mmCIF file of C-alpha atoms and ligand atoms in Angstrom:
data_model
loop_
_atom_site.group_PDB
_atom_site.id
_atom_site.type_symbol
_atom_site.label_atom_id
_atom_site.label_comp_id
_atom_site.label_asym_id
_atom_site.label_seq_id
_atom_site.Cartn_x
_atom_site.Cartn_y
_atom_site.Cartn_z
ATOM 1 C CA MET T 1 12.675 -22.404 8.489
ATOM 2 C CA THR T 2 16.491 -22.859 7.110
ATOM 3 C CA ASP T 3 17.877 -21.733 4.187
ATOM 4 C CA THR T 4 20.932 -24.140 3.804
ATOM 5 C CA TYR T 5 24.015 -24.157 1.629
ATOM 6 C CA ARG T 6 22.371 -26.978 0.039
ATOM 7 C CA HIS T 7 19.403 -24.936 -0.920
ATOM 8 C CA LYS T 8 21.377 -22.171 -2.087
ATOM 9 C CA GLY T 9 23.330 -24.563 -4.162
ATOM 10 C CA LEU T 10 20.065 -25.762 -5.887
ATOM 11 C CA ARG T 11 18.935 -22.306 -6.450
ATOM 12 C CA LYS T 12 21.952 -21.617 -8.285
ATOM 13 C CA ARG T 13 21.448 -24.426 -10.645
ATOM 14 C CA LEU T 14 17.902 -23.306 -11.111
ATOM 15 C CA VAL T 15 19.046 -19.672 -12.104
ATOM 16 C CA ALA T 16 21.481 -21.133 -14.585
ATOM 17 C CA SER T 17 18.403 -23.320 -16.285
ATOM 18 C CA LEU T 18 16.407 -20.316 -16.445
ATOM 19 C CA GLU T 19 19.399 -18.303 -18.048
ATOM 20 C CA GLN T 20 19.626 -21.260 -20.694
ATOM 21 C CA ARG T 21 15.755 -21.025 -21.335
ATOM 22 C CA GLY T 22 16.198 -17.345 -22.344
ATOM 23 C CA ILE T 23 15.753 -15.443 -19.042
ATOM 24 C CA LYS T 24 18.423 -12.139 -19.497
ATOM 25 C CA ASP T 25 17.023 -9.793 -16.770
ATOM 26 C CA GLU T 26 19.757 -9.794 -14.187
ATOM 27 C CA ALA T 27 17.674 -8.590 -11.651
ATOM 28 C CA VAL T 28 14.870 -11.119 -12.162
ATOM 29 C CA LEU T 29 17.917 -13.855 -12.167
ATOM 30 C CA ALA T 30 19.208 -12.228 -8.962
ATOM 31 C CA ALA T 31 15.936 -12.444 -7.126
ATOM 32 C CA ILE T 32 15.189 -16.104 -7.917
ATOM 33 C CA GLY T 33 18.633 -16.508 -6.832
ATOM 34 C CA ALA T 34 17.787 -14.913 -3.604
ATOM 35 C CA VAL T 35 14.287 -15.755 -2.508
ATOM 36 C CA PRO T 36 14.268 -19.341 -0.931
ATOM 37 C CA ARG T 37 11.412 -21.171 -2.929
ATOM 38 C CA HIS T 38 11.186 -24.070 -0.572
ATOM 39 C CA PHE T 39 9.598 -21.544 2.202
ATOM 40 C CA PHE T 40 6.371 -21.142 -0.010
ATOM 41 C CA LEU T 41 5.859 -24.857 -0.300
ATOM 42 C CA ASP T 42 4.419 -27.547 1.801
ATOM 43 C CA ASN T 43 7.217 -29.529 3.612
ATOM 44 C CA ALA T 44 6.320 -32.878 1.321
ATOM 45 C CA PHE T 45 7.742 -30.713 -1.562
ATOM 46 C CA GLU T 46 10.647 -29.157 -0.087
ATOM 47 C CA GLU T 47 13.060 -31.429 -1.831
ATOM 48 C CA HIS T 48 11.606 -30.545 -5.190
ATOM 49 C CA ALA T 49 11.531 -26.849 -4.818
ATOM 50 C CA TYR T 50 13.995 -25.958 -6.977
ATOM 51 C CA GLU T 51 12.844 -28.117 -9.947
ATOM 52 C CA ASP T 52 11.391 -25.925 -12.673
ATOM 53 C CA LYS T 53 7.914 -27.044 -12.072
ATOM 54 C CA PRO T 54 4.643 -25.837 -10.216
ATOM 55 C CA PHE T 55 3.432 -27.541 -6.990
ATOM 56 C CA PRO T 56 -0.017 -27.670 -5.174
ATOM 57 C CA ILE T 57 -0.451 -25.166 -2.349
ATOM 58 C CA GLY T 58 -4.049 -26.097 -1.317
ATOM 59 C CA ASN T 59 -7.620 -24.982 -2.057
ATOM 60 C CA GLU T 60 -6.861 -26.420 -5.542
ATOM 61 C CA GLN T 61 -4.343 -23.669 -6.450
ATOM 62 C CA THR T 62 -0.521 -23.826 -7.598
ATOM 63 C CA ILE T 63 2.653 -21.723 -6.895
ATOM 64 C CA SER T 64 3.717 -21.159 -10.565
ATOM 65 C CA GLN T 65 6.400 -22.683 -12.098
ATOM 66 C CA PRO T 66 9.837 -20.728 -11.799
ATOM 67 C CA TYR T 67 10.262 -20.085 -15.528
ATOM 68 C CA THR T 68 6.506 -18.759 -15.548
ATOM 69 C CA VAL T 69 7.779 -16.429 -12.647
ATOM 70 C CA ALA T 70 10.879 -15.608 -14.320
ATOM 71 C CA TYR T 71 9.393 -14.558 -17.723
ATOM 72 C CA MET T 72 6.326 -12.520 -16.368
ATOM 73 C CA THR T 73 8.624 -10.734 -14.150
ATOM 74 C CA GLU T 74 11.230 -9.868 -16.941
ATOM 75 C CA LEU T 75 8.190 -8.382 -19.284
ATOM 76 C CA LEU T 76 7.362 -6.321 -16.260
ATOM 77 C CA GLU T 77 10.320 -4.473 -16.436
ATOM 78 C CA VAL T 78 10.323 -3.976 -12.799
ATOM 79 C CA LYS T 79 12.348 -0.763 -11.422
ATOM 80 C CA ARG T 80 13.114 -0.131 -7.845
ATOM 81 C CA GLY T 81 10.255 1.687 -6.453
ATOM 82 C CA ASP T 82 7.584 0.507 -8.942
ATOM 83 C CA ARG T 83 4.346 0.375 -7.289
ATOM 84 C CA ILE T 84 2.960 -3.100 -8.380
ATOM 85 C CA LEU T 85 -0.214 -4.619 -7.806
ATOM 86 C CA GLU T 86 -0.262 -8.503 -7.990
ATOM 87 C CA ILE T 87 -3.765 -10.246 -8.469
ATOM 88 C CA GLY T 88 -3.347 -13.906 -7.059
ATOM 89 C CA THR T 89 -1.216 -13.983 -4.182
ATOM 90 C CA GLY T 90 -1.539 -17.935 -4.029
ATOM 91 C CA SER T 91 1.832 -19.123 -1.887
ATOM 92 C CA GLY T 92 3.498 -15.143 -2.079
ATOM 93 C CA TYR T 93 6.166 -16.303 -4.005
ATOM 94 C CA GLN T 94 5.676 -14.026 -6.865
ATOM 95 C CA ALA T 95 4.962 -10.912 -4.511
ATOM 96 C CA ALA T 96 8.360 -11.839 -2.881
ATOM 97 C CA ILE T 97 10.116 -11.839 -5.893
ATOM 98 C CA LEU T 98 8.953 -8.565 -6.809
ATOM 99 C CA ALA T 99 9.772 -7.063 -3.312
ATOM 100 C CA ALA T 100 13.316 -8.487 -3.623
ATOM 101 C CA MET T 101 13.579 -6.254 -6.852
ATOM 102 C CA GLY T 102 12.909 -3.356 -4.888
ATOM 103 C CA ALA T 103 9.100 -2.929 -5.914
ATOM 104 C CA ARG T 104 6.418 -1.540 -3.693
ATOM 105 C CA VAL T 105 4.227 -4.492 -3.819
ATOM 106 C CA PHE T 106 0.184 -4.721 -3.107
ATOM 107 C CA THR T 107 -1.122 -8.519 -3.695
ATOM 108 C CA VAL T 108 -4.499 -9.691 -3.774
ATOM 109 C CA GLU T 109 -6.171 -12.963 -3.120
ATOM 110 C CA ARG T 110 -9.821 -14.444 -3.428
ATOM 111 C CA GLN T 111 -9.249 -17.543 -1.049
ATOM 112 C CA GLU T 112 -9.191 -16.664 2.431
ATOM 113 C CA ALA T 113 -7.169 -19.313 3.824
ATOM 114 C CA LEU T 114 -3.989 -18.589 0.791
ATOM 115 C CA TYR T 115 -4.175 -15.026 2.087
ATOM 116 C CA ILE T 116 -3.745 -15.619 5.367
ATOM 117 C CA SER T 117 -1.016 -18.049 5.213
ATOM 118 C CA ALA T 118 0.743 -15.707 2.446
ATOM 119 C CA LYS T 119 0.560 -12.627 4.554
ATOM 120 C CA LYS T 120 1.963 -14.819 7.792
ATOM 121 C CA LEU T 121 4.845 -16.118 5.748
ATOM 122 C CA LEU T 122 5.833 -13.086 4.081
ATOM 123 C CA ALA T 123 6.133 -11.133 7.405
ATOM 124 C CA ALA T 124 7.849 -13.970 8.991
ATOM 125 C CA ILE T 125 10.652 -14.391 6.064
ATOM 126 C CA GLY T 126 11.409 -10.345 5.826
ATOM 127 C CA PHE T 127 8.932 -9.574 3.214
ATOM 128 C CA SER T 128 6.842 -7.325 5.499
ATOM 129 C CA SER T 129 6.632 -4.460 3.274
ATOM 130 C CA VAL T 130 4.408 -6.575 0.802
ATOM 131 C CA ARG T 131 0.632 -5.224 1.402
ATOM 132 C CA CYS T 132 -1.780 -8.449 1.197
ATOM 133 C CA PHE T 133 -5.455 -8.082 0.586
ATOM 134 C CA PHE T 134 -8.188 -10.593 0.796
ATOM 135 C CA ARG T 135 -10.673 -9.451 -2.187
ATOM 136 C CA ASP T 136 -11.593 -10.162 -5.691
ATOM 137 C CA GLY T 137 -8.818 -8.902 -7.738
ATOM 138 C CA SER T 138 -11.114 -8.515 -11.139
ATOM 139 C CA LYS T 139 -12.047 -4.961 -9.883
ATOM 140 C CA GLY T 140 -8.331 -4.284 -8.965
ATOM 141 C CA MET T 141 -7.754 -2.066 -6.054
ATOM 142 C CA PRO T 142 -8.894 1.570 -6.941
ATOM 143 C CA GLU T 143 -7.969 3.001 -3.413
ATOM 144 C CA TYR T 144 -4.003 2.538 -4.142
ATOM 145 C CA ALA T 145 -3.928 3.343 -7.834
ATOM 146 C CA PRO T 146 -2.587 4.138 -9.769
ATOM 147 C CA TYR T 147 0.040 1.686 -10.222
ATOM 148 C CA ASP T 148 3.286 1.469 -12.592
ATOM 149 C CA LYS T 149 2.682 -2.469 -13.238
ATOM 150 C CA ILE T 150 0.014 -4.680 -12.637
ATOM 151 C CA VAL T 151 0.306 -8.470 -12.948
ATOM 152 C CA VAL T 152 -2.179 -11.321 -13.128
ATOM 153 C CA THR T 153 -1.171 -14.821 -11.971
ATOM 154 C CA ALA T 154 -4.132 -16.618 -13.106
ATOM 155 C CA GLY T 155 -5.580 -17.037 -16.608
ATOM 156 C CA ALA T 156 -8.172 -14.769 -17.381
ATOM 157 C CA PRO T 157 -10.966 -15.383 -20.158
ATOM 158 C CA VAL T 158 -10.911 -11.531 -20.989
ATOM 159 C CA VAL T 159 -8.841 -8.422 -19.538
ATOM 160 C CA PRO T 160 -10.580 -6.934 -16.805
ATOM 161 C CA GLU T 161 -11.399 -3.199 -17.600
ATOM 162 C CA PRO T 162 -10.902 -2.163 -14.069
ATOM 163 C CA LEU T 163 -7.280 -3.235 -14.165
ATOM 164 C CA LEU T 164 -6.444 -1.128 -17.117
ATOM 165 C CA ARG T 165 -8.106 2.115 -15.705
ATOM 166 C CA GLN T 166 -5.790 1.672 -12.688
ATOM 167 C CA LEU T 167 -2.527 1.843 -14.619
ATOM 168 C CA ARG T 168 -0.532 4.976 -14.899
ATOM 169 C CA THR T 169 -0.037 6.330 -18.124
ATOM 170 C CA GLY T 170 3.355 4.506 -19.236
ATOM 171 C CA GLY T 171 2.513 1.734 -16.946
ATOM 172 C CA MET T 172 1.928 -1.955 -18.043
ATOM 173 C CA LEU T 173 -0.395 -5.017 -17.454
ATOM 174 C CA ILE T 174 0.855 -8.506 -18.126
ATOM 175 C CA ILE T 175 -1.980 -11.169 -17.975
ATOM 176 C CA PRO T 176 -2.369 -14.734 -19.503
ATOM 177 C CA VAL T 177 -5.490 -14.410 -21.301
ATOM 178 C CA GLY T 178 -7.571 -17.455 -22.690
ATOM 179 C CA GLU T 179 -9.649 -20.103 -21.818
ATOM 180 C CA ASP T 180 -7.660 -23.698 -22.306
ATOM 181 C CA VAL T 181 -4.340 -22.325 -22.844
ATOM 182 C CA GLN T 182 -3.549 -18.479 -22.066
ATOM 183 C CA TYR T 183 -1.532 -16.382 -24.163
ATOM 184 C CA MET T 184 0.900 -13.677 -22.424
ATOM 185 C CA TYR T 185 -0.377 -10.456 -23.049
ATOM 186 C CA ARG T 186 1.575 -7.319 -22.267
ATOM 187 C CA ILE T 187 -0.610 -4.344 -22.441
ATOM 188 C CA THR T 188 0.779 -0.702 -21.995
ATOM 189 C CA ARG T 189 -1.029 2.299 -21.193
ATOM 190 C CA ILE T 190 0.738 4.721 -23.944
ATOM 191 C CA ALA T 191 -1.792 7.842 -23.165
ATOM 192 C CA GLU T 192 -4.859 8.094 -21.353
ATOM 193 C CA THR T 193 -7.233 6.426 -23.727
ATOM 194 C CA GLU T 194 -4.801 4.762 -25.691
ATOM 195 C CA PHE T 195 -3.189 0.924 -25.115
ATOM 196 C CA LYS T 196 -0.783 -0.988 -26.922
ATOM 197 C CA GLU T 197 -1.088 -4.675 -26.841
ATOM 198 C CA GLU T 198 1.602 -7.416 -27.332
ATOM 199 C CA VAL T 199 1.224 -11.118 -27.102
ATOM 200 C CA PHE T 200 3.527 -13.553 -26.198
ATOM 201 C CA ASP T 201 4.300 -16.894 -25.601
ATOM 202 C CA ALA T 202 1.283 -19.749 -24.607
ATOM 203 C CA PHE T 203 1.231 -20.943 -20.814
ATOM 204 C CA ARG T 204 -1.356 -22.922 -18.673
ATOM 205 C CA PHE T 205 -2.744 -21.370 -15.094
ATOM 206 C CA VAL T 206 -5.414 -21.812 -12.884
ATOM 207 C CA PRO T 207 -8.501 -19.880 -13.408
ATOM 208 C CA PHE T 208 -8.853 -16.376 -12.892
ATOM 209 C CA LEU T 209 -12.536 -16.075 -11.307
ATOM 210 C CA GLU T 210 -14.753 -13.407 -10.046
ATOM 211 C CA GLY T 211 -15.844 -12.909 -6.427
ATOM 212 C CA VAL T 212 -14.154 -14.072 -3.440
ATOM 213 C CA ALA T 213 -14.271 -17.820 -2.787
ATOM 214 C CA PRO T 214 -16.905 -19.073 -0.461
ATOM 215 C CA LYS T 215 -15.665 -20.132 3.052
ATOM 216 C CA LYS T 216 -14.908 -23.945 3.284
HETATM 217 N N1 SAH D 1 1.485 -15.545 -7.722
HETATM 218 C C1 SAH D 1 1.257 -16.941 -7.006
HETATM 219 C C2 SAH D 1 0.512 -18.054 -7.953
HETATM 220 C C3 SAH D 1 -0.886 -18.264 -7.441
HETATM 221 S S1 SAH D 1 -2.014 -19.575 -8.530
HETATM 222 C C4 SAH D 1 2.561 -17.232 -6.432
HETATM 223 O O1 SAH D 1 3.444 -17.201 -6.590
HETATM 224 O O2 SAH D 1 2.089 -18.702 -5.925
HETATM 225 C C5 SAH D 1 -3.396 -18.116 -8.611
HETATM 226 C C6 SAH D 1 -3.913 -17.442 -7.633
HETATM 227 O O3 SAH D 1 -4.758 -16.195 -7.968
HETATM 228 C C7 SAH D 1 -4.705 -18.518 -6.905
HETATM 229 O O4 SAH D 1 -4.350 -18.239 -5.451
HETATM 230 C C8 SAH D 1 -6.343 -17.928 -7.096
HETATM 231 O O5 SAH D 1 -6.982 -18.008 -5.731
HETATM 232 C C9 SAH D 1 -6.160 -16.518 -7.376
HETATM 233 N N2 SAH D 1 -7.239 -15.795 -8.146
HETATM 234 C C10 SAH D 1 -7.811 -16.343 -9.081
HETATM 235 N N3 SAH D 1 -8.957 -15.427 -9.453
HETATM 236 C C11 SAH D 1 -8.487 -14.448 -8.650
HETATM 237 C C12 SAH D 1 -9.268 -12.797 -8.615
HETATM 238 N N4 SAH D 1 -10.495 -12.632 -9.233
HETATM 239 N N5 SAH D 1 -8.819 -11.923 -7.587
HETATM 240 C C13 SAH D 1 -7.595 -12.617 -6.216
HETATM 241 N N6 SAH D 1 -7.320 -13.826 -6.693
HETATM 242 C C14 SAH D 1 -7.488 -14.695 -7.683
#
């Protein structure tokens, strides 16, 4: 896998277009400028890796559109050293962005094949600090809780309770909620039993499903 000047140039243009669409967090833009998105796509899509579009990654799943990744990451207000739990590893791209920003990342995937390929890829391209797990993220991952941040990258019909319990006080959960269309929610745990809810723009995600996927 190589990251050429051409790829770097295309990434610069992508970053500029995200800025134009309203992404302001410099650290988010720097991470998108640094992480080679074409490593996370099938060769067939390499030419298109720096277009602001989602692409299929197998098992009926998709790598999110760069704008969506940037939007969610900006809402997360990532700080170096944050412990972040991601539900929905998919290609591993969002996890790599968080790691590039200095977060300690735990990521969970319910499709075994995607878990295996993302884990391998992340290690091969210098993100071996990202800890990958094959399991159902609807229960979160209590053994490493509490987290400073939790991000769900699939559309959930409702907010899974266990995720709220695994936030530290002051921590926040970013989750797209809804059936056909999802609204981006940011839920902040302001005290042990007190949560603040904010609702942002509408997006369309692949579904958040309970249980691990059956082997194919
Ligand atoms: N963050 C990914 C986007 C992947 S799409 C990326 O950057 O490429 C969402 C992923 O969430 C899919 O791979 C899907 O299998 C996974 N998913 C859906 N429900 C889940 C659950 N309950 N636990 C873990 N993963 C889940």
